[in-house]
Every structure is written in C-alpha cells, then in structure tokens.
Amino acid sequence: MPEQEDRQKFVYDFTEGNKDLKDLLGGKGANLAEMTNLGLPVPPGFTITTEACKVYLDSGSEPAALCDEVSAHLDALERRMGKRLGQADDPLLVSVRSGAKFSMPGMMDTVLNIGLSDESVAGLAAQADDWRFAWDSYRRLIQMFGKTVLDVDGDLFESALEDAKHAKGAATDVDLDAADLEQLVTRFKEIVAKETGRDFPQDPREQMDLAVRAVFDSWNTERAKLYRRQERIPGDLGTAVNICSMVFGNLGPDSGTGVAFTRDPASGQQGVYGDYLQNAQGEDVVAGIRNTVPLADLESLDKPSYDQLMQIMETLETHYKDLCDIEFTIERGKLWMLQTRVGKRTAGAAFRIATQLVDQGLIDEAEALQRVNGAQLAQLMFPRFDDAATGGAATGSGTTGGGAGGAGGKGAKPLGRGIAASPGAAVGKAVFDSYTAVKWSRSGEKVILIRRETNPDDLNGMIAAEAILTSRGGKTSHAAVVARGMGKTCVCGAEELEVDTKRRRMTAPGGTVVEEGDTVSIDGSSGKICLGEVPVVPSPVVEYFEGRTHAGADDADDLVKAVHRIMAYADRMRRLRVRANADNAEDASRARRFGAQGIGLCRTEHMFLGERRELVERLILADTEDEREEALGALLPLQKADFIELFESCLLYTSL
C-alpha cells in the first residue's frame, strides 16, 4: 500500500465525527456522531470509513492499516463497556451496519448480535436472567449472518422458523419459548453447515471481520446497483460500516424497538408518527414480519420513554431544520437512539413541510425552494379515486363471492383499507411476485405488485409496478419507505387481506378472492383497495394550475396553499423567463395557465397531424401544379387560424 494510505485514518469513534462528514462516515455514521455530540443516548461505537470500502472494492482486500485500527477502537470500546466481545460470562455484542452517504433503505447489509456463540449464549442468558432472550438473539445472529455473510438462501431459515411455529401452534415468533428457540438454533446451524460446508463461526472477531467484508461487498450487489441507478446515486462513493454496541429490544414486554418521524412523511402534518413493536429487534419493524402498533401507543406502554422520545424528536428536528427519521430501541425502560437522518417524504409532504418550516422560522424562502424540485411537483399531478364512485365505502367490509374475474368500471367493489403510505391512485392487474411484475410490465401491462411484505429483492418488481400493496408493515416498512422515495403509490398493512403468494391469490373478508391477473385499484392517499377499475379524478394541484380552484379560498386544500406559496417564492427569486413548447392553442393556453411567460418553440409541422395529414399527402403526391395549389389552399387557412388562436391564447393572459 502507498505511504499516503498508511497515514490515512480509516476508523472514527462516534465521539470524533459530525453530521457534515457524510462523504467519509456515511449518513448513518455521521448522524450517530452528531447525536453523540448533542448528548443524546447513543450506544457507544465506531465507524469504518467509506475510504476503507473504496480500497477494498478496488483491490479486493482491506487497507493494511485497517485491522490494527479496528483492534484499537474495539479495545477502547471494551474498556468503556467493561466487557469483551463475545466474553463467555458477560459478552459484549455489537451490530455491524452499512451506512452510505445517501440513504439506501434495505439495499445493503446489517448483522446484529455479533459476538454470540455456543459458549457466550449462556453468559448472555445469565446476565439478562432470561434464557429465551439469549436463544432468540442467537438464532437471529445465525439467520442474519447466514443470509448476508455466508450467502445462504434466507428462505431456508424462514421455512425452519415457520415449521417451529407450526409445531408449537404459535402465531408469531414471540410465542416460541426458550426450548423452542434452542432447537431452532440447532436447526439453523445445521442449515449453515449443509449449505456452506463449514460450521457457523464461533470466534467473535472472525464474525465481526466477515460481517464488515459482507457490508463492503453489499455495495455492489445487483439490488444496490439497481437502486442507485433508480435514485441517481453515484456508484463510486462506497459505504461506511458502523460497529455499535448492542442494546436489546427483545428482552420482554418492557423492551421494544421502533421508527419515528418528526412529521408525517406521507402528508407532512405535524404530530406523532411512527411504529413501535414490543419485544423485538430493529429489523423486525422495517421487515414487516409482525404488524406494529402506532407510535402514539407507546405513551400508554412506557410513558417515561415516550416523553423522552418526544423531547429528542423536537431537539433533532430543530437541529436539522427538517423532517427527521429516527430509529430507537427501549431496553428494559431505557431509551437508546440508533439512527437519525433527514427523512424521505412524499411530494405533497415536501411542499407542506417546506412552508411549515418557513412559518416556524427554521428556514427562509430561499431554502424552502431548495427543499422541493420539479419532479416532486410533477408527482402532485397524480389523480386520485373519485369518492363519488367508491361511495367512501372501501373501509374493509369486504364482499362475498368467489373469483373476481377482473371486474371493472361500475363493477368495482371495496376490498378493504390499509395504511396510506405513498399517494396517488393506481389501477392494474394483480401480480404476486416481482418476476411476473417485470415480465407483464415489459409486455405493456399495468400491474399492481401484491406481497405480504416486500424486501430488497423485490426492487425490480416495485419499479415495474404501478403501485405496491402489502398486507403487513406500516409507514416505516420497506415497501413504504422505498415507494415514497420512488414516488410510487403504496398501501401497506392491509391486515384483513390474506395474501397467498404461492397460490397467487388474495382473499378479502367475506370470501372475495382476487386471482393473479384480476384488475385491482388502490389509492395511496386514503388507503382504499378495490376490486375492479375505479374512476379517478384530477389532482387538486392540477385544478389549481388550471384556474378552477384558488389558493385563497376559505375551503382551499392545504396542499394547494403550500404549492401556491412555493410557486410565489420561485417567481420572486427567479431570474429566468420561462417559455413553453406548444403547437396549438390548447397547449399554449395550458402552458400560460401553468405560469409560462410565452411560447418559445412552435413546431408547425405538428399542426398537420391527425385528420389534416390527408391534405399533406395530397400536396406531396400532387401530379399537377393546380392540384398542388389546391392542397396548399386548403392548408393555408387552417394554419393561419392555428396561429391566430395561439396568439389569442397568449394575449388572454399577458402580451408576449
């Protein structure tokens, strides 16, 4: 390695960084450092930089200095915690998590509970006085490590877990006791040995080093590269790796994990938004494997932790001057902050939040303009369900009957309602796996991807689909977060719908069955789900730009008011005039209503499409001068009238 690398620092303690070092520490590491600096309760840990990842990806091996730096920071962490990694009688356990500069939810790898082994699981049980917790933590490690580090098919672990629940008659994994989980650990280790030809590693440092390499490697997985292309994230940034001392949300009913937003990421409204899951670890929330409870319910479950979380959320939003997305864990009544970042949001939320923050004095008008973009404004043009057509009835009552047969139009029937996770109305054919979604989409079909819950492997299908519908998960689930980032309609957590991906069907209350290929309609603004094609109505923002509604009206939509304010900011600050491309009076009038100062380009040849093409053909094929003059004589008044209408349409607003 060159001398410059030997002098380069590859590992930073959480106390050494800050939020402005995202290029080096990744978003997660930079924000963990920032929260540590703010005095918030962050478990101690350290970050391996993106520079180390770049060296690894370029050369195929870690920087020469990295091993010693990690050892030094691990020694310091062990001294601070008073225990060693994987110590038999009182093990220090750590998480190994990715963290790129830009948020890539679910695209890269995480491993929890590093340091557990056949020997240290007994020490963890003794310290926690809870054998069930210890075996549950160990089975989670083997499952995550096996899938992400050893490349074992994750379905093998899921099938073994389902078998264990079935044998016990358990509805969820929480219903499994210590003996059940100990047997599951044995089964998981057998799966690892069979699939990899080696035993699950028992040395804690080997576990950690292999997990770090797996996180580095996850930067270049197909799903990560696809996500970067979709979100236009550069491919040469690399990812940082965060090694953080474990805190446990799966220690019983006085423990849990959750995700919180300082404002609603779907609407932008202020309030208490997020999901909480008792007796669980962090990945359980975003994976959607168990349905969460609303964050507001935490107040009745653990009021001191709830009150402290509310204070921290206010601190973070004021500090970052933006909507914050927060991950937290409660360990036997003690609140820990595991992550914060500026949260992804829908287009409508972006406009509302920008104006709210101006009103609160946190940002100025110029900054508000930087918080939104043209692509988000375009998303606000999405239609929505016509409430008159649905009668507001899609509330989950269900209908009776057998297969749907793709009913549409007036035959649309309410199936239920889920959580409105990302707005817009979408209609398409039901598909139950990503491969089919991509295949049918490429054939020109509009499809709705229906899953129990999505995972990063579903990204291709999510991109191909018009919308995503899941029966599990909330606003912080993988489906919701990724859909919002893509501007894709999404409804999550429709618990009353039974999704059977193997048989490729969905069953609603009352017995209605939706087969693959049946037409379904979903509304990501209300959460309504219907069988058949539901009529849609224009967006209120389109109505505003068309001049049919006014932002100053007493009953004006709050989104329209926010858009109006942002557009007014833009008009006050811009230095460029905007002229539109328009080829006819209708397009010119619409462009002027939408704010263009005039028409900059008029493609006159486009005036001769449609029914007028016959006149052009007669002109080209004319055999004599008289025939040519006759064709031109027919075209001239038509084109002249077009230009008169174009000029009049512009002069109706202001002169060019």
XYZ file of C-alpha atoms in Angstrom:
656
model
C 0.000 0.000 0.000
C 1.250 3.563 -0.676
C 2.622 5.632 2.190
C -0.336 8.015 1.966
C -2.709 5.169 2.893
C -0.590 4.326 5.970
C -1.152 7.836 7.258
C -4.860 7.840 6.430
C -7.336 7.392 9.266
C -9.840 4.638 8.492
C -11.773 4.362 11.787
C -13.552 7.096 13.774
C -15.169 6.813 17.188
C -18.726 8.159 17.403
C -17.311 10.983 19.558
C -14.989 12.125 16.742
C -17.345 12.782 13.820
C -20.234 15.096 12.964
C -23.139 15.381 10.529
C -21.025 17.176 7.913
C -18.760 14.145 7.354
C -21.250 12.091 5.314
C -18.746 11.593 2.475
C -16.326 9.926 4.888
C -18.540 8.385 7.582
C -21.696 7.797 5.549
C -25.038 9.232 6.563
C -25.600 6.799 9.422
C -22.148 7.190 10.971
C -22.144 10.977 10.604
C -25.542 11.269 12.275
C -24.664 8.828 15.068
C -21.667 11.061 15.769
C -23.864 14.166 15.650
C -26.363 12.697 18.124
C -23.472 11.666 20.386
C -22.180 15.254 20.280
C -25.667 16.520 21.176
C -25.581 14.399 24.328
C -28.354 12.053 23.213
C -28.377 8.412 24.422
C -26.433 6.653 21.637
C -24.817 3.248 22.308
C -21.008 3.620 22.046
C -19.332 2.511 18.858
C -17.133 3.439 15.914
C -17.299 3.824 12.125
C -15.078 2.364 9.399
C -14.895 4.973 6.651
C -16.030 4.890 3.035
C -12.342 5.262 2.071
C -11.645 1.828 3.535
C -14.510 0.432 1.471
C -13.127 2.003 -1.705
C -9.717 0.430 -1.104
C -11.381 -2.948 -0.506
C -13.524 -2.720 -3.636
C -10.591 -1.571 -5.789
C -8.017 -4.071 -4.509
C -10.069 -6.962 -3.185
C -8.615 -6.643 0.329
C -8.860 -4.262 3.259
C -6.269 -1.499 3.759
C -3.197 -2.800 5.601
C -3.760 -0.401 8.491
C -7.439 -1.234 8.986
C -7.033 -4.334 11.166
C -4.901 -2.553 13.769
C -7.191 0.499 13.805
C -10.271 -1.671 14.339
C -8.469 -3.555 17.128
C -7.542 -0.299 18.863
C -11.105 1.035 18.705
C -12.541 -2.321 19.766
C -10.186 -2.370 22.790
C -11.357 1.128 23.720
C -14.998 0.099 23.348
C -14.442 -2.989 25.500
C -12.799 -0.901 28.236
C -15.660 1.565 28.160
C -18.300 -1.183 28.328
C -16.398 -3.253 30.906
C -16.692 -6.454 28.894
C -15.030 -8.086 25.903
C -16.508 -9.022 22.543
C -18.022 -12.484 22.940
C -16.808 -12.835 26.572
C -18.131 -16.148 27.872
C -19.648 -14.967 31.147
C -20.746 -11.456 30.077
C -20.401 -10.951 26.330
C -20.141 -7.606 24.595
C -22.257 -7.893 21.468
C -22.137 -5.472 18.536
C -24.104 -4.723 15.410
C -22.396 -4.291 12.049
C -24.415 -1.983 9.816
C -23.901 -0.299 6.466
C -24.227 3.437 6.028
C -23.642 5.171 2.684
C -23.645 8.923 2.126
C -27.148 8.739 0.674
C -29.905 6.697 2.287
C -30.471 3.373 0.519
C -33.128 1.717 2.722
C -32.819 -2.057 2.829
C -30.337 -2.212 -0.048
C -27.218 -3.118 1.936
C -26.450 -5.472 4.756
C -26.827 -5.459 8.531
C -25.871 -8.118 11.079
C -26.978 -7.905 14.721
C -25.730 -9.723 17.842
C -22.158 -10.280 16.618
C -20.207 -11.991 19.435
C -22.704 -14.698 20.350
C -21.525 -18.298 20.270
C -22.298 -21.648 21.851
C -20.201 -20.528 24.811
C -21.322 -16.909 25.259
C -25.054 -17.554 24.850
C -25.088 -18.911 28.405
C -23.333 -15.761 29.662
C -25.894 -13.559 27.928
C -28.721 -15.576 29.477
C -27.157 -15.266 32.931
C -26.660 -11.505 32.673
C -30.184 -10.939 31.390
C -31.668 -13.641 33.613
C -33.594 -14.737 30.549
C -32.795 -17.870 28.550
C -35.500 -17.161 25.992
C -33.950 -13.805 25.163
C -30.482 -15.351 24.781
C -31.580 -18.100 22.414
C -33.741 -15.650 20.457
C -30.720 -13.353 19.998
C -28.522 -16.274 18.935
C -30.982 -17.591 16.350
C -31.278 -14.041 14.929
C -27.485 -13.831 14.579
C -27.220 -17.162 12.759
C -30.128 -16.251 10.481
C -28.777 -12.803 9.544
C -25.158 -13.908 9.364
C -26.044 -16.968 7.310
C -28.028 -14.964 4.776
C -25.905 -11.816 4.457
C -22.372 -13.072 5.149
C -22.397 -16.739 4.139
C -24.878 -16.308 1.261
C -27.287 -18.978 2.495
C -30.777 -18.817 0.984
C -32.834 -16.866 3.527
C -35.949 -18.880 2.726
C -34.337 -21.922 4.357
C -34.221 -20.116 7.705
C -37.729 -18.718 7.240
C -39.077 -22.185 6.484
C -37.413 -23.617 9.594
C -38.893 -20.801 11.685
C -42.353 -21.400 10.213
C -42.015 -25.125 10.926
C -41.120 -24.363 14.548
C -44.147 -22.093 14.931
C -46.414 -24.646 13.282
C -45.161 -27.430 15.550
C -45.857 -25.253 18.599
C -49.141 -23.877 17.263
C -47.652 -20.400 17.609
C -48.957 -17.417 15.659
C -45.714 -15.392 15.873
C -42.100 -15.962 16.863
C -42.795 -14.265 20.216
C -44.896 -17.288 21.148
C -41.865 -19.612 20.954
C -40.255 -20.374 24.333
C -36.574 -20.862 25.230
C -36.604 -24.597 24.453
C -38.205 -23.968 21.052
C -35.598 -21.349 20.208
C -32.704 -23.534 21.383
C -33.917 -26.235 18.994
C -34.212 -23.607 16.271
C -30.580 -22.569 16.832
C -29.528 -26.178 16.327
C -31.568 -26.354 13.121
C -30.127 -23.060 11.863
C -26.563 -24.288 12.480
C -27.354 -27.464 10.547
C -28.573 -25.351 7.627
C -25.355 -23.312 7.676
C -23.161 -26.431 7.755
C -25.073 -28.109 4.938
C -25.223 -25.063 2.662
C -21.678 -23.748 3.198
C -19.638 -26.832 4.082
C -18.425 -25.185 7.297
C -19.732 -24.705 10.816
C -21.119 -21.392 11.977
C -18.039 -19.406 13.150
C -17.627 -19.366 16.928
C -14.782 -16.818 17.143
C -16.352 -13.362 17.746
C -13.629 -11.377 15.965
C -13.949 -13.617 12.912
C -17.699 -12.976 12.963
C -17.101 -9.220 13.039
C -14.427 -9.191 10.317
C -16.523 -11.341 7.993
C -19.560 -9.122 8.600
C -17.542 -5.995 7.756
C -16.440 -7.545 4.453
C -20.033 -8.539 3.708
C -21.149 -4.935 4.196
C -18.396 -3.745 1.848
C -19.453 -6.366 -0.719
C -23.118 -5.373 -0.422
C -22.288 -2.024 -2.063
C -22.043 -3.836 -5.395
C -24.953 -6.260 -5.151
C -27.387 -6.142 -8.056
C -30.167 -4.741 -5.899
C -27.901 -1.942 -4.595
C -26.725 -1.049 -8.100
C -30.299 -1.056 -9.379
C -31.397 1.217 -6.530
C -28.528 3.619 -7.231
C -29.464 3.807 -10.895
C -33.094 4.421 -9.963
C -32.198 7.166 -7.482
C -29.227 8.520 -9.498
C -26.721 7.883 -6.719
C -23.073 7.721 -7.889
C -21.587 4.239 -7.849
C -18.100 5.210 -6.629
C -18.994 6.505 -3.156
C -18.667 3.250 -1.233
C -20.276 2.569 2.120
C -19.107 3.128 5.657
C -19.518 0.392 8.287
C -20.860 1.192 11.748
C -19.907 -1.089 14.636
C -22.165 -0.296 17.563
C -22.574 -1.907 20.981
C -25.850 -3.802 21.078
C -28.886 -2.735 23.029
C -31.809 -5.126 23.108
C -35.457 -4.562 22.373
C -36.264 -8.265 22.667
C -35.857 -8.554 26.448
C -39.585 -8.744 27.137
C -42.670 -6.515 27.201
C -40.748 -3.627 28.814
C -38.464 -3.566 25.778
C -39.055 -2.906 22.118
C -37.963 -1.106 19.007
C -39.463 1.493 16.742
C -39.171 4.037 13.989
C -40.396 7.596 14.445
C -40.893 10.600 12.192
C -40.988 14.150 13.482
C -43.778 14.783 10.954
C -45.954 12.520 8.831
C -43.775 11.542 5.830
C -46.899 10.910 3.743
C -48.733 14.202 4.346
C -46.256 16.458 6.156
C -48.665 17.094 9.008
C -47.201 17.622 12.470
C -47.984 15.059 15.129
C -46.826 11.703 16.488
C -45.987 9.385 13.604
C -44.180 6.067 13.541
C -44.347 2.424 14.505
C -43.436 0.533 17.653
C -43.044 -3.177 18.297
C -42.702 -4.661 21.769
C -40.187 -7.405 22.469
C -38.453 -7.049 19.091
C -35.203 -6.051 17.422
C -34.892 -3.272 14.878
C -35.092 -5.291 11.682
C -38.496 -6.651 12.759
C -40.106 -3.224 12.234
C -38.889 -2.474 8.713
C -39.240 -6.096 7.601
C -42.947 -6.068 8.410
C -42.872 -9.631 9.741
C -45.158 -8.582 12.615
C -47.597 -5.716 12.463
C -46.576 -2.818 14.636
C -48.643 -0.529 16.828
C -48.810 3.239 16.226
C -46.059 5.174 17.963
C -48.679 7.054 19.995
C -49.490 3.769 21.795
C -46.022 3.876 23.366
C -47.310 6.556 25.737
C -49.561 4.033 27.476
C -46.917 1.281 27.354
C -43.930 3.265 28.654
C -44.703 6.925 29.341
C -41.208 7.948 30.574
C -39.590 6.601 27.400
C -42.334 8.169 25.296
C -41.868 11.592 26.894
C -38.099 11.418 26.458
C -38.511 10.379 22.812
C -40.817 13.335 22.136
C -38.206 15.712 23.586
C -35.443 14.141 21.485
C -37.557 14.346 18.332
C -38.091 18.073 18.906
C -34.367 18.541 19.545
C -33.403 16.724 16.351
C -35.913 18.487 14.105
C -34.833 21.876 15.398
C -31.173 20.928 14.997
C -31.502 19.514 11.467
C -34.226 22.014 10.499
C -36.104 19.292 8.667
C -38.232 16.166 8.980
C -36.167 13.547 10.812
C -36.491 9.765 10.503
C -35.429 8.101 13.772
C -34.734 4.509 14.823
C -34.751 3.708 18.526
C -34.707 0.816 20.952
C -36.018 0.581 24.501
C -34.109 -1.883 26.678
C -35.994 -2.540 29.895
C -37.250 1.018 30.117
C -34.027 2.694 28.893
C -34.306 4.628 25.611
C -31.466 4.396 23.068
C -31.139 6.258 19.766
C -29.843 4.041 16.955
C -30.116 6.323 13.950
C -31.449 9.583 12.604
C -31.492 11.042 9.135
C -33.392 13.588 7.132
C -36.430 11.515 6.237
C -37.751 10.562 2.836
C -41.162 12.032 2.154
C -43.860 12.195 -0.465
C -44.029 15.119 -2.857
C -47.025 16.595 -1.042
C -45.258 16.347 2.295
C -42.181 18.058 0.832
C -44.205 21.135 -0.177
C -46.157 21.278 3.083
C -43.077 20.826 5.281
C -41.076 23.467 3.400
C -43.739 26.106 4.041
C -44.282 24.979 7.643
C -40.576 25.387 8.402
C -40.653 28.886 6.922
C -43.559 29.755 9.231
C -41.613 28.363 12.200
C -38.591 30.489 11.325
C -36.319 27.460 10.898
C -35.583 28.151 7.205
C -36.070 31.071 4.811
C -37.868 31.189 1.464
C -34.678 30.539 -0.498
C -34.014 27.368 1.498
C -37.654 26.301 1.099
C -37.189 26.368 -2.669
C -34.189 24.043 -2.312
C -36.308 21.546 -0.370
C -38.589 20.776 -3.365
C -37.995 20.057 -7.035
C -39.761 19.820 -10.361
C -40.067 16.041 -10.236
C -41.990 16.319 -6.958
C -44.288 18.945 -8.437
C -44.972 16.568 -11.320
C -45.894 13.848 -8.803
C -48.559 16.141 -7.388
C -50.360 15.915 -10.715
C -51.293 12.293 -9.931
C -55.030 11.577 -9.943
C -56.936 10.109 -7.015
C -60.008 7.947 -6.535
C -63.339 9.594 -7.248
C -65.063 9.392 -3.860
C -68.440 9.606 -5.586
C -67.606 6.421 -7.469
C -66.428 4.493 -4.404
C -69.081 5.982 -2.160
C -66.426 6.153 0.534
C -67.225 2.507 1.168
C -63.810 0.947 0.835
C -63.374 0.655 4.525
C -62.769 -3.028 4.863
C -66.237 -4.525 4.972
C -65.412 -6.956 2.178
C -67.815 -8.675 -0.175
C -68.890 -12.198 -0.765
C -68.310 -14.385 -3.735
C -65.636 -16.339 -5.478
C -63.023 -15.397 -8.080
C -63.134 -11.839 -9.301
C -62.629 -12.305 -12.973
C -61.222 -8.798 -13.402
C -64.382 -6.778 -12.840
C -64.006 -3.126 -13.735
C -65.796 0.168 -14.193
C -69.042 0.381 -12.287
C -68.465 -3.160 -11.051
C -65.623 -2.096 -8.750
C -66.072 -3.438 -5.218
C -64.390 -2.374 -1.985
C -61.957 -4.967 -0.636
C -60.588 -3.178 2.380
C -58.342 -0.421 3.567
C -54.681 -0.328 4.526
C -52.235 2.328 5.619
C -51.881 5.192 3.138
C -48.111 5.038 2.681
C -47.464 6.891 -0.605
C -50.114 8.852 -2.537
C -51.614 8.541 -5.982
C -54.329 6.347 -7.468
C -53.313 3.311 -9.486
C -55.145 0.632 -11.431
C -53.581 -2.560 -12.747
C -53.569 -6.327 -12.859
C -52.718 -8.132 -9.629
C -49.355 -9.904 -9.578
C -47.789 -11.644 -6.612
C -44.069 -11.746 -7.365
C -41.501 -9.380 -8.813
C -40.575 -11.602 -11.756
C -44.164 -11.547 -13.039
C -44.433 -7.802 -12.428
C -41.393 -7.157 -14.614
C -42.455 -9.656 -17.289
C -46.007 -8.322 -17.640
C -44.863 -4.708 -17.474
C -42.466 -5.280 -20.368
C -45.427 -6.641 -22.326
C -47.278 -3.367 -21.817
C -49.495 -4.425 -18.910
C -50.083 -2.143 -15.929
C -49.620 -4.202 -12.772
C -50.081 -3.866 -9.018
C -47.457 -5.790 -7.013
C -49.124 -7.513 -4.049
C -46.968 -9.067 -1.299
C -47.289 -9.933 2.376
C -44.263 -7.692 2.804
C -41.573 -6.593 0.399
C -37.839 -6.994 0.845
C -34.857 -5.621 -1.097
C -35.082 -8.493 -3.593
C -38.443 -7.067 -4.748
C -36.927 -3.831 -6.050
C -37.207 -4.801 -9.736
C -40.889 -5.580 -9.336
C -41.548 -2.412 -7.376
C -40.013 -0.331 -10.146
C -42.067 -2.129 -12.808
C -45.395 -1.898 -10.938
C -47.851 0.978 -10.972
C -48.237 0.565 -7.211
C -47.411 -1.714 -4.287
C -49.868 -3.308 -1.854
C -48.787 -5.245 1.253
C -50.779 -6.944 3.973
C -48.108 -6.331 6.614
C -45.976 -3.433 7.766
C -46.596 0.251 8.356
C -45.406 3.625 7.130
C -41.857 2.708 8.071
C -41.800 -0.699 6.366
C -39.506 -1.433 3.427
C -42.380 -1.117 0.937
C -43.468 2.269 2.268
C -40.019 3.836 2.504
C -38.847 2.686 -0.926
C -42.156 3.573 -2.611
C -42.084 7.101 -1.184
C -38.540 7.537 -2.421
C -39.598 6.485 -5.921
C -42.827 8.491 -5.927
C -44.724 5.216 -6.316
C -48.270 4.673 -4.985
C -48.267 2.343 -1.980
C -50.731 0.940 0.559
C -49.296 -1.126 3.430
C -50.529 -3.096 6.414
C -53.877 -4.207 4.928
C -54.160 -6.852 7.649
C -57.628 -8.056 6.683
C -56.396 -9.188 3.270
C -54.897 -12.667 3.211
C -52.099 -12.741 0.638
C -51.102 -16.199 -0.614
C -48.064 -15.729 -2.857
C -47.661 -19.446 -3.548
C -51.200 -19.824 -4.906
C -51.020 -16.327 -6.426
C -54.196 -15.014 -4.891
C -55.522 -12.650 -2.240
C -58.624 -13.225 -0.137
C -60.669 -10.407 1.372
C -63.060 -10.622 4.336
C -66.267 -12.281 3.269
C -64.516 -14.617 0.854
C -63.810 -12.435 -2.188
C -60.806 -13.917 -3.994
C -58.501 -11.861 -6.189
C -56.612 -14.085 -8.601
C -53.454 -13.117 -10.441
C -54.460 -11.058 -13.473
C -57.609 -9.605 -11.901
C -57.866 -5.822 -12.019
C -57.433 -4.010 -8.706
C -57.355 -0.331 -7.807
C -55.557 1.212 -4.843
C -55.415 4.758 -3.509
C -52.239 5.631 -1.661
C -53.797 8.817 -0.303
C -56.707 7.154 1.525
C -55.553 3.528 1.775
C -58.610 2.271 -0.116
C -58.356 -1.003 -2.031
C -60.937 -2.050 -4.622
C -61.550 -4.961 -6.944
C -62.004 -3.714 -10.495
C -61.253 -0.355 -12.078
C -62.203 2.707 -10.043
C -62.658 6.066 -11.797
C -60.112 8.682 -10.841
C -60.357 12.471 -10.602
C -57.723 15.137 -11.213
C -55.307 16.234 -8.542
C -56.303 19.430 -6.685
C -52.938 20.854 -7.735
C -53.881 20.410 -11.395
C -57.205 22.098 -10.669
C -55.276 24.999 -9.104
C -52.964 25.436 -12.075
C -55.908 25.216 -14.445
C -57.522 28.092 -12.552
C -60.535 26.089 -11.432
C -59.667 26.453 -7.740
C -57.924 29.266 -5.870
C -55.391 29.072 -3.065
C -57.015 31.991 -1.260
C -60.426 30.381 -0.968
C -61.646 29.525 2.517
C -62.010 25.858 1.591
C -58.742 25.635 -0.368
C -56.791 22.408 0.019
C -53.757 22.826 2.299
C -51.553 21.232 -0.364
C -52.754 23.793 -2.910
C -51.884 26.560 -0.445
C -48.390 25.142 0.023
C -47.811 24.809 -3.736
C -49.085 28.349 -4.281
C -46.627 29.697 -1.712
C -43.661 27.800 -3.168
C -44.505 28.997 -6.672
C -44.745 32.554 -5.350
C -41.297 32.175 -3.751
C -39.951 30.946 -7.083
C -41.483 33.847 -9.016
C -39.965 36.369 -6.604
C -36.474 34.878 -6.758
C -36.057 33.586 -10.291
C -34.003 35.452 -12.885
C -35.013 33.422 -15.938
C -38.166 33.754 -18.020
C -39.891 30.511 -18.942
C -41.349 29.881 -22.379
C -43.029 26.608 -23.321
C -43.101 24.343 -26.350
C -46.636 24.417 -27.777
C -48.037 23.535 -31.186
C -51.683 24.503 -30.747
C -53.884 26.927 -28.874
C -54.962 24.378 -26.259
C -51.355 23.575 -25.301
C -50.420 27.261 -25.353
C -53.299 28.193 -23.057
C -52.424 25.428 -20.612
C -48.784 26.488 -20.584
C -49.793 30.070 -19.804
C -52.156 28.920 -17.037
C -49.288 26.908 -15.570
C -47.078 30.011 -15.435
C -45.097 30.182 -18.702
C -44.378 33.726 -19.939
C -44.976 32.745 -23.538
C -44.323 30.205 -26.252
C -40.670 29.683 -27.076
C -40.984 26.967 -29.715
C -43.881 26.132 -32.020
C -43.324 23.084 -34.255
C -45.558 23.991 -37.183
C -45.278 20.532 -38.741
C -47.215 19.201 -35.764
C -50.212 21.239 -36.967
C -50.633 18.821 -39.844
C -51.050 15.601 -37.924
C -54.304 13.753 -37.389
C -57.095 14.406 -39.899
C -55.015 17.074 -41.688
C -52.436 14.524 -42.752
C -54.587 13.726 -45.793
C -54.087 17.276 -47.098
C -50.331 16.973 -46.663
C -50.362 13.661 -48.530
C -52.338 15.275 -51.364
C -49.750 18.074 -51.507
C -46.821 15.658 -51.697
C -48.479 13.361 -54.225
C -49.853 16.134 -56.447
C -49.288 15.417 -60.170
C -50.024 18.933 -61.404
C -49.455 22.496 -60.222
C -53.189 23.010 -59.921
C -53.526 20.018 -57.580
C -50.607 21.354 -55.536
C -52.149 24.825 -55.278
C -55.470 23.318 -54.294
C -53.863 21.373 -51.433
C -51.916 24.428 -50.270
C -55.073 26.493 -50.471
C -56.805 24.056 -48.149
C -53.896 24.033 -45.671
C -53.254 27.793 -45.544
C -56.430 28.901 -43.741
C -56.082 26.044 -41.249
C -52.523 27.009 -40.304
C -53.404 30.715 -40.271
C -56.290 30.017 -37.890
C -53.944 27.962 -35.679
C -51.539 30.882 -35.322
C -54.351 33.325 -34.597
C -55.601 31.015 -31.821
C -52.064 30.642 -30.468
C -51.558 34.402 -30.295
C -55.021 34.981 -28.812
C -54.500 32.305 -26.178
C -51.307 34.002 -25.016
C -52.787 37.511 -25.138
C -55.645 36.383 -22.914
C -53.097 36.420 -20.059
C -50.392 38.939 -20.972
C -48.812 40.004 -24.220
C -45.700 38.223 -25.452
